[in-house]
């Protein structure tokens, strides 16, 4: 009967749909969405009397007939999404595809007038189809899906739809051998699109696909080399990475000669810029072709460092002549630096080159090249630059004679040790040159910008040195933490992203040592976002109890549910989408997850990083001001290592937590000490003080030790990054960062009462706090804010009334004042005025849904705040005292105990061991006594 009734209901529903007009159907879809989100195949079948497919078929047909008009399209797509994401079975998916679903979705994606929401929904459904397996991927590719998706990626207006298109392309790129090459080739033209974000995503996918490809087409070379001129560092780093991947394919000769040619841009190349580039030139003062020149030199160095064979090929292409040319480009410092570093590598690897390079550069410049190639541009005068620009070095002769030099070196290694050491010392003793006046003058003029370069890094080699020192230190010193292990070993991208997300949320405002236990328990219980989504908020609050800032757990839970219901179980794949799609994820958290779990090249600024960077670059203005915040993000994005962005960010935080600590920083053990302005400032002051005391004690004839080579901010009083307050000698490097004076916390007094009912085991009355606001959803002792100037009698009366209100019971026993407990929240200084009362049996009947009785042990494990635990503890000492002296307590939770009768009625709601009942039983209504 029941089955027949259900079938009748479904037939009625379908009939209503068939007869209904657009308005009726849209209303039916809204109801369908509200009632069926997240249901599995079996649940939908039960709901639709085993014929849910009939409704899916109608939906698909209606969508096919109406998608061009766009009426209610989002509703239709979302409803189809409920079928496609129904877990446990892919019957709906197969039926949808059979009815032409893939074609419809691709058509919607390619319609230029598709609205953003429709495009995103269509792409999400395509992702679900693609993720269902190889045959579905092939179906999409057979329907010209790659072309459609690449156009969507290149032309989408928002990050979200770009991410969605990219996610489908990425899904098509694996587990799809038949069309792998089609996807790969389809991505190549996208490198020339105008969106840096799309370029970055494409480079990332090509990089991951390249290892699986047997060949690389020549068509990849030109767009790839073009990307080296990108001023977006992530794009440039992605292009360099892909070039390094391609070194083992047959495109290598074309790539190498292309790179070498870029070192020497022609006049025509210098004049060619598109409109966007012209605007960038106005802001940065850099010609794109020079940016490309620097990036080419850098790539050449990486290639040569990685392979002797490639470095010889580069030599045969005349790389030395071109590097010398790039080194003479005084219009672009980074090109000079990168060319200098590459040239230094070649000369060290092939000593035969020394003579020729020295002949062109002159002895002084050559010495600078070999000892400080990263800063030799500062010493270069016009005449020297001209020599470099007009050099005509031919190195093939040199390569031949290299063999002769090699033989000499072998002989030298056979010399007696004493003689050899003498030679090596003579080499080391080569003089270094002081800065020329011209260079200093140049520095003075460049330092007059509104934001002084003093607070930034303007030397690429300096940045690389800092990265390598910091990462080396991190590799040796880092703490093994459970989330780090998961981030490094978990192969599933969804689980890895989820694991890092959980750790980052737990670590907000909480110490590492406190988080470890919570994190381990959490991940054991909810190892994936799906597991967390299936938990109740009550369980989450219970797990979070004691960690503080309880809204964090609530948001994690809401985020996991969103991932499951709206994102088809896929965690967002970029920092931007993490920021937009997950509740509780801010700019820092998104960047940290993006870099640690997803390898995205982005810096992350948290409290530790603020401190470290402010000290390293002597940023002393209010660290919460927009100017400083903006500067710190710029700095960290400039510094982050493109090869190991996640490790770099963690290394910065680790440094802040363990070396560059708020108080007592350990500068002597700091791996980045030589890059630190504040450290040098302190050092300089010490040297000065030393000189003054020598003066005082008449020792002027003694030679003072030279002050460290220190610049200073040239913008002085007008600089928005320099401290406005005077330097305090006592504080040393702790002068940085400066925070604004803290607002004093709000002072509050709250009356609270520990209500106990006696039994085999004492039980405590708790009530649930509202869903919003402080400690939302947690369980608390009955409490209310204390009225100002109220007498003790009035306070007790108010508290009794509150207990009656929330529990519905009439109190007949007197409240006892126990004492006060202070608990500090981030913005409130809360004083709990603690009372207690032991109930007579007749008082204990309650009938409110928001209260429960818990035993002590159940209370300790429940979703309660630290404040509740402190209050409970406050009641404890008196209890112990009673048992020791056996006298009646004056104050405390145990007063009147002997006067109480133990309840004889069955304790159905006791929360201990064998008799513990489900949470819902705590809400059992009990007859009111009064
Ligand atoms: Fe911090 Fe000192 Fe290192 Fe500078 S040298 S970053 S102040 S620990
Ligand atoms: Zn300054």
mmCIF file of N, CA and C in Angstrom, residues 168 207 230 323 420 428 675 689 704 928:
data_model
loop_
_atom_site.group_PDB
_atom_site.id
_atom_site.type_symbol
_atom_site.label_atom_id
_atom_site.label_comp_id
_atom_site.label_asym_id
_atom_site.label_seq_id
_atom_site.Cartn_x
_atom_site.Cartn_y
_atom_site.Cartn_z
ATOM 1 N N UNK A 168 38.378 21.241 -15.059
ATOM 2 C CA UNK A 168 37.925 20.211 -16.009
ATOM 3 C C UNK A 168 39.091 19.807 -16.918
ATOM 4 N N UNK A 207 53.225 21.605 -17.061
ATOM 5 C CA UNK A 207 54.363 21.121 -16.269
ATOM 6 C C UNK A 207 54.055 19.716 -15.726
ATOM 7 N N UNK A 230 56.936 38.202 -19.056
ATOM 8 C CA UNK A 230 55.811 38.536 -18.181
ATOM 9 C C UNK A 230 56.322 39.221 -16.904
ATOM 10 N N UNK A 323 76.040 36.865 -23.072
ATOM 11 C CA UNK A 323 75.947 37.183 -21.637
ATOM 12 C C UNK A 323 76.715 38.457 -21.320
ATOM 13 N N UNK A 420 100.589 23.514 -4.071
ATOM 14 C CA UNK A 420 99.219 23.726 -4.549
ATOM 15 C C UNK A 420 98.487 24.729 -3.663
ATOM 16 N N UNK A 428 92.755 33.256 -4.058
ATOM 17 C CA UNK A 428 91.756 33.818 -3.136
ATOM 18 C C UNK A 428 92.043 35.272 -2.820
ATOM 19 N N UNK A 675 71.073 39.670 6.005
ATOM 20 C CA UNK A 675 70.099 40.412 5.191
ATOM 21 C C UNK A 675 69.274 41.356 6.058
ATOM 22 N N UNK A 689 79.063 53.391 19.780
ATOM 23 C CA UNK A 689 79.238 53.536 21.227
ATOM 24 C C UNK A 689 80.662 53.179 21.625
ATOM 25 N N UNK A 704 89.703 52.342 15.180
ATOM 26 C CA UNK A 704 88.380 51.770 15.460
ATOM 27 C C UNK A 704 88.016 50.691 14.437
ATOM 28 N N UNK A 928 7.093 19.528 34.900
ATOM 29 C CA UNK A 928 7.428 20.660 35.771
ATOM 30 C C UNK A 928 6.784 20.439 37.137
#
